[in-house]
Short mmCIF file of C-alpha atoms and ligand atoms in Angstrom, two decimals:
data_model
loop_
_atom_site.label_atom_id
_atom_site.label_comp_id
_atom_site.label_asym_id
_atom_site.label_seq_id
_atom_site.Cartn_x
_atom_site.Cartn_y
_atom_site.Cartn_z
CA VAL A 645 -0.80 10.60 208.07
CA MET A 646 -4.43 11.84 209.70
CA LEU A 647 -4.92 13.42 206.04
CA ILE A 648 -4.34 10.58 204.29
CA LEU A 649 -5.88 8.25 206.80
CA VAL A 650 -8.99 11.06 206.88
CA ALA A 651 -8.90 10.44 202.34
CA LEU A 652 -8.36 6.84 202.73
CA PHE A 653 -11.77 6.60 205.05
CA GLY A 654 -13.70 9.33 203.46
CA ILE A 655 -12.84 7.09 199.95
CA LEU A 656 -13.68 3.83 201.99
CA SER A 657 -17.01 5.06 203.79
CA THR A 658 -18.17 6.20 200.20
CA VAL A 659 -17.77 3.32 198.37
CA VAL A 660 -19.20 0.92 201.20
CA GLY A 661 -21.72 3.86 201.84
CA GLN A 662 -22.99 3.21 197.79
CA ARG A 663 -22.62 -0.54 198.21
CA MET A 664 -24.72 -0.32 201.04
CA ALA A 665 -27.68 1.90 199.29
CA ALA A 666 -27.28 -0.27 196.07
CA ARG A 667 -28.35 -3.11 198.27
CA ALA A 668 -30.87 -1.34 200.88
CA MET A 669 -32.86 -4.66 201.11
CA VAL A 670 -29.52 -6.65 202.05
CA PRO A 671 -29.94 -7.28 206.53
CA ILE A 672 -27.59 -4.68 208.66
CA LYS A 673 -25.55 -7.73 209.36
CA SER A 674 -24.69 -9.33 206.18
CA SER A 675 -23.38 -5.25 205.31
CA TYR A 676 -22.20 -5.12 208.64
CA LEU A 677 -19.38 -8.29 207.58
CA LYS A 678 -19.12 -7.29 203.94
CA GLN A 679 -18.01 -4.02 205.41
CA GLN A 680 -15.65 -5.57 207.48
CA GLN A 681 -14.10 -7.27 205.29
CA PHE A 682 -14.30 -4.61 203.11
CA VAL A 683 -11.83 -3.37 205.70
CA ALA A 684 -9.68 -6.41 206.15
CA ASP A 685 -9.27 -6.58 202.04
CA ALA A 686 -8.61 -2.95 201.65
CA SER A 687 -6.09 -3.41 204.37
CA HIS A 688 -4.11 -6.10 203.10
CA GLU A 689 -3.90 -4.50 199.95
CA LEU A 690 -2.30 -1.57 201.00
CA ARG A 691 0.46 -3.74 202.26
CA THR A 692 2.50 -4.40 199.40
CA PRO A 693 2.24 -1.30 197.86
CA LEU A 694 3.45 0.03 201.42
CA ALA A 695 5.98 -1.88 201.28
CA VAL A 696 7.35 -0.84 198.07
CA LEU A 697 7.33 2.29 198.64
CA LYS A 698 9.37 1.61 201.92
CA SER A 699 12.42 -0.18 200.35
CA SER A 700 12.41 2.20 197.41
CA ILE A 701 13.15 5.11 200.19
CA ASP A 702 15.52 2.55 201.91
CA VAL A 703 17.26 1.87 198.24
CA LEU A 704 17.42 5.43 197.09
CA ASP A 705 19.12 6.12 200.92
CA LEU A 706 21.48 3.57 200.35
CA GLU A 707 22.60 4.65 196.64
CA GLU A 708 22.08 8.23 196.96
CA GLY A 709 21.94 9.42 200.34
CA ASP A 710 25.47 11.01 200.59
CA ARG A 711 24.55 12.94 197.75
CA LEU A 712 20.80 14.39 198.60
CA SER A 713 21.32 17.98 199.79
CA ASP A 714 20.59 18.51 203.27
CA VAL A 715 16.69 19.52 202.78
CA SER A 716 16.25 16.21 200.72
CA GLN A 717 17.87 14.46 203.42
CA LEU A 718 15.29 16.18 205.88
CA VAL A 719 12.54 14.89 203.01
CA LEU A 720 13.50 11.55 202.89
CA ALA A 721 13.93 11.26 206.62
CA ASP A 722 10.30 12.66 206.73
CA MET A 723 8.80 10.09 203.92
CA LYS A 724 10.43 7.11 206.27
CA ASP A 725 8.54 7.49 209.00
CA GLU A 726 5.29 8.26 207.33
CA VAL A 727 5.55 5.29 205.65
CA GLN A 728 6.12 3.50 208.95
CA SER A 729 3.51 5.21 210.50
CA MET A 730 1.12 4.19 207.27
CA SER A 731 2.24 0.92 207.83
CA LYS A 732 1.92 0.26 211.21
CA LEU A 733 -1.67 1.45 210.89
CA VAL A 734 -2.47 -0.61 208.16
CA ALA A 735 -1.56 -3.77 210.14
CA ASP A 736 -3.57 -2.63 213.28
CA LEU A 737 -6.50 -1.83 211.13
CA LEU A 738 -6.00 -5.53 209.81
CA THR A 739 -5.76 -6.68 213.11
CA LEU A 740 -8.92 -5.08 214.06
CA ALA A 741 -11.14 -6.05 210.83
CA ARG A 742 -9.67 -9.42 211.30
CA SER A 743 -10.12 -9.71 215.18
CA ASP A 744 -14.09 -8.40 214.23
CA SER A 745 -14.61 -11.34 212.06
CA GLY A 746 -12.91 -13.81 215.11
CA GLY A 747 -10.40 -14.24 211.98
CA VAL A 748 -7.23 -13.59 214.66
CA ASP A 749 -6.52 -16.77 215.31
CA LEU A 750 -4.04 -16.79 219.31
CA TYR A 751 -1.38 -19.04 219.55
CA LEU A 752 -1.55 -19.97 223.42
CA GLN A 753 1.63 -21.23 225.29
CA PRO A 754 3.01 -20.88 228.82
CA PHE A 755 5.72 -17.93 228.76
CA ASP A 756 7.04 -16.05 231.28
CA LEU A 757 5.02 -12.81 231.55
CA VAL A 758 7.74 -11.14 234.01
CA SER A 759 10.58 -11.57 231.56
CA THR A 760 8.99 -10.75 228.85
CA ALA A 761 8.19 -7.49 230.14
CA GLU A 762 11.76 -6.98 231.30
CA GLN A 763 12.62 -7.46 227.34
CA ILE A 764 9.43 -4.84 226.12
CA VAL A 765 10.97 -2.09 229.24
CA ARG A 766 14.56 -2.65 227.58
CA LEU A 767 13.87 -1.92 223.92
CA ARG A 768 11.98 1.69 225.44
CA GLN A 769 15.05 2.71 227.79
CA SER A 770 17.26 4.87 225.47
CA LEU A 771 13.62 6.61 223.36
CA ALA A 772 13.05 7.34 227.60
CA GLN A 773 16.22 8.27 228.72
CA GLU A 774 16.26 10.66 225.28
CA LYS A 775 12.96 11.98 226.00
CA GLY A 776 14.46 12.41 230.40
CA ILE A 777 12.10 10.17 231.59
CA GLU A 778 12.54 7.81 234.39
CA LEU A 779 11.56 4.18 233.27
CA ALA A 780 11.91 1.45 236.14
CA LEU A 781 9.67 -2.01 236.35
CA ASP A 782 9.28 -3.32 238.97
CA ALA A 783 8.86 -7.23 238.63
CA PRO A 784 9.77 -9.16 241.89
CA SER A 785 9.61 -13.15 241.02
CA PRO A 786 8.76 -14.89 237.10
CA LEU A 787 5.25 -15.62 236.08
CA SER A 788 4.37 -17.67 234.09
CA LEU A 789 1.29 -17.66 232.35
CA THR A 790 -0.57 -19.21 229.60
CA GLY A 791 -1.30 -16.75 226.24
CA ASP A 792 -0.25 -15.99 222.59
CA GLN A 793 3.25 -13.98 223.76
CA GLU A 794 3.40 -11.92 220.64
CA ARG A 795 0.30 -10.47 221.39
CA ILE A 796 0.98 -10.11 225.16
CA LYS A 797 4.34 -8.01 223.65
CA GLN A 798 2.32 -6.42 221.31
CA LEU A 799 -0.18 -5.00 224.60
CA LEU A 800 2.71 -4.20 226.99
CA ALA A 801 4.23 -2.34 224.14
CA ILE A 802 0.97 0.31 223.41
CA LEU A 803 0.17 0.56 226.82
CA LEU A 804 4.88 1.88 227.75
CA ASP A 805 4.72 3.42 224.37
CA ASN A 806 1.12 5.47 225.16
CA ALA A 807 2.85 6.59 228.56
CA LEU A 808 5.93 7.05 226.89
CA ALA A 809 4.45 9.72 225.05
CA TYR A 810 1.89 11.40 227.60
CA THR A 811 4.55 11.85 229.85
CA PRO A 812 6.84 15.15 229.81
CA SER A 813 10.53 15.38 230.34
CA GLY A 814 11.51 15.23 233.97
CA GLY A 815 8.07 12.52 234.08
CA ARG A 816 8.38 8.44 235.61
CA VAL A 817 7.34 5.87 234.12
CA ARG A 818 6.73 2.40 235.97
CA VAL A 819 5.87 -1.28 234.99
CA ALA A 820 5.24 -3.39 237.51
CA VAL A 821 4.31 -7.51 237.38
CA THR A 822 2.43 -9.26 240.19
CA ALA A 823 0.63 -12.16 240.80
CA GLU A 824 -2.72 -12.42 242.73
CA HIS A 825 -2.98 -15.60 244.57
CA THR A 826 -5.70 -17.93 245.63
CA SER A 827 -6.16 -18.97 249.65
CA ASN A 828 -4.59 -22.33 248.43
CA GLY A 829 -1.69 -20.15 247.74
CA MET A 830 -1.97 -20.78 243.60
CA VAL A 831 -1.35 -17.92 241.55
CA ARG A 832 -4.86 -16.94 239.75
CA THR A 833 -4.96 -14.02 238.19
CA ALA A 834 -1.60 -11.73 236.67
CA VAL A 835 -1.51 -7.90 237.24
CA VAL A 836 0.20 -5.82 234.72
CA CYS A 837 0.16 -1.48 236.02
CA VAL A 838 1.71 1.00 233.43
CA GLU A 839 1.95 3.52 235.35
CA ASP A 840 3.02 7.09 234.57
CA THR A 841 3.39 10.93 236.30
CA GLY A 842 2.01 12.29 232.70
CA ILE A 843 -0.83 14.50 231.41
CA GLY A 844 -3.17 11.88 232.75
CA ILE A 845 -7.23 12.33 230.98
CA PRO A 846 -10.21 13.63 231.92
CA LEU A 847 -12.89 11.36 233.89
CA GLU A 848 -15.57 12.02 230.78
CA ASP A 849 -13.51 10.08 228.58
CA GLN A 850 -11.73 7.14 230.96
CA GLU A 851 -14.46 5.24 229.17
CA ARG A 852 -14.07 5.90 225.67
CA ILE A 853 -10.02 6.15 225.23
CA PHE A 854 -10.58 2.67 225.04
CA GLU A 855 -12.65 3.00 221.30
CA ARG A 856 -11.45 2.77 217.64
CA PHE A 857 -10.12 6.24 216.89
CA TYR A 858 -10.80 8.20 219.68
CA ARG A 859 -8.35 10.98 221.33
CA VAL A 860 -8.38 12.90 223.88
CA GLU A 861 -8.90 16.57 223.09
CA ALA A 862 -7.45 16.56 219.78
CA ALA A 863 -5.65 20.13 220.40
CA ARG A 864 -3.55 18.83 223.32
CA THR A 865 -2.55 15.62 221.91
CA ARG A 866 -2.21 16.69 218.52
CA ALA A 867 2.05 17.40 219.23
CA VAL A 868 2.19 13.66 220.01
CA GLY A 869 1.63 11.54 216.87
CA GLY A 870 -1.12 8.86 217.12
CA THR A 871 -4.33 6.96 215.48
CA GLY A 872 -6.54 6.26 218.88
CA ILE A 873 -6.29 3.03 217.73
CA GLY A 874 -3.54 1.56 219.44
CA LEU A 875 -6.08 1.20 223.08
CA ALA A 876 -8.67 -0.58 221.01
CA ILE A 877 -6.17 -2.74 220.19
CA ALA A 878 -5.56 -3.26 223.40
CA ARG A 879 -8.88 -3.95 225.01
CA TRP A 880 -9.00 -6.42 222.06
CA ILE A 881 -5.83 -8.64 223.44
CA VAL A 882 -6.73 -8.62 226.82
CA GLU A 883 -10.29 -9.79 226.34
CA ALA A 884 -8.84 -12.62 223.65
CA HIS A 885 -7.02 -13.49 226.99
CA LYS A 886 -10.24 -13.49 228.88
CA GLY A 887 -8.52 -10.47 231.44
CA MET A 888 -9.57 -6.77 231.74
CA ILE A 889 -8.32 -3.55 231.21
CA GLU A 890 -8.53 -0.38 233.03
CA VAL A 891 -7.61 3.36 233.60
CA GLN A 892 -7.43 4.78 236.63
CA SER A 893 -6.02 8.97 235.71
CA ASP A 894 -6.12 12.39 237.47
CA PRO A 895 -5.49 15.14 234.67
CA GLY A 896 -1.70 16.51 235.73
CA THR A 897 -0.98 13.58 237.87
CA GLY A 898 -0.43 10.96 235.44
CA SER A 899 -2.61 7.39 234.60
CA THR A 900 -2.47 4.37 235.64
CA PHE A 901 -3.87 1.12 232.78
CA THR A 902 -3.46 -2.11 235.42
CA VAL A 903 -4.27 -5.30 233.01
CA ARG A 904 -5.64 -8.65 234.69
CA LEU A 905 -4.97 -11.76 233.30
CA PRO A 906 -6.51 -15.09 234.55
CA VAL A 907 -3.10 -17.64 234.82
CA ARG A 908 -4.46 -20.70 232.58
CA LYS A 909 -2.78 -23.90 233.75
P1 ADP B 1451 -3.38 7.17 220.58
O1 ADP B 1451 -2.80 7.12 221.10
O2 ADP B 1451 -2.60 6.36 218.92
O3 ADP B 1451 -3.66 8.43 220.37
P2 ADP B 1451 -4.54 5.01 221.54
O4 ADP B 1451 -5.53 4.43 221.35
O5 ADP B 1451 -3.27 4.68 222.06
O6 ADP B 1451 -4.11 6.04 221.04
O7 ADP B 1451 -5.06 5.82 222.77
C1 ADP B 1451 -6.36 6.92 222.93
C2 ADP B 1451 -6.26 8.12 223.51
O8 ADP B 1451 -6.34 7.70 224.90
C3 ADP B 1451 -4.86 8.94 223.28
O9 ADP B 1451 -4.91 9.81 222.21
C4 ADP B 1451 -4.53 9.60 224.33
O10 ADP B 1451 -5.68 11.01 224.07
C5 ADP B 1451 -5.23 9.17 225.66
N1 ADP B 1451 -4.35 8.25 226.35
C6 ADP B 1451 -3.61 7.16 226.21
N2 ADP B 1451 -2.95 6.63 227.09
C7 ADP B 1451 -2.54 7.81 228.09
C8 ADP B 1451 -1.66 7.81 228.85
N3 ADP B 1451 -0.76 7.18 229.15
N4 ADP B 1451 -2.16 9.27 229.71
C9 ADP B 1451 -2.66 10.19 228.85
N5 ADP B 1451 -3.24 10.19 228.22
C10 ADP B 1451 -3.63 8.58 227.41
#
């Protein structure tokens, strides 16, 4: 996936570069907008061939799966994984490109943050078990929040998937949902912490991990397939909800990501 990505961005930047060179007099802002549009269009166009590829692989598996040799079955499984990662990446790129141009609408509605977190945690229990990680949710009482529930789910999933990915077997991951109150007892802020006992993040990288495509020390994280886009999307979702996200981490001890979201009533 990374090779395809690099090639894709090579082509994208060459094409964009040529376009920009050809119109050197175009104001910077306008070429930037065009570049955003280009990334949005390219990601959008890539979705259809990927969907076709995915269903072709599924058909092949269904019709011929039993008759394939062990090696071919492994190849098919790898292809499935790669197409899935690529589809996720393309969807993420599209989200970021659209968010740049303010083209993503949030569907705001009141929902319970605690049951949403419960669902996201429940869906990952078997993965955590497989990896030998203890996964727990700590959320004492329901907490109503006005926000885009699907985006908040995506945010929790990004943080939780990272915690599980960067924590070795035998570790712990804990999600905590709490509320902060004003002096008259009204809920003012919802606070979500995703805490792990994983490999941690060096201080000098802590600011940069929220940048697009930034990954800490390629060698160390290479074993974990990732693209460096997740936290950029997480930050966008939090900021679109007028919240804040921060990380505290000690290499070798673990990391805690804290999200604070205003509770709009
Ligand atoms: P990805 O995980 O796909 O590489 P992200 O944007 O989600 O991309 O994260 C960026 C980088 O931040 C990761 O590559 C990893 O180096 C680091 N990181 C994120 N979450 C954690 C975590 N819980 N523990 C350790 N490192 C992390």
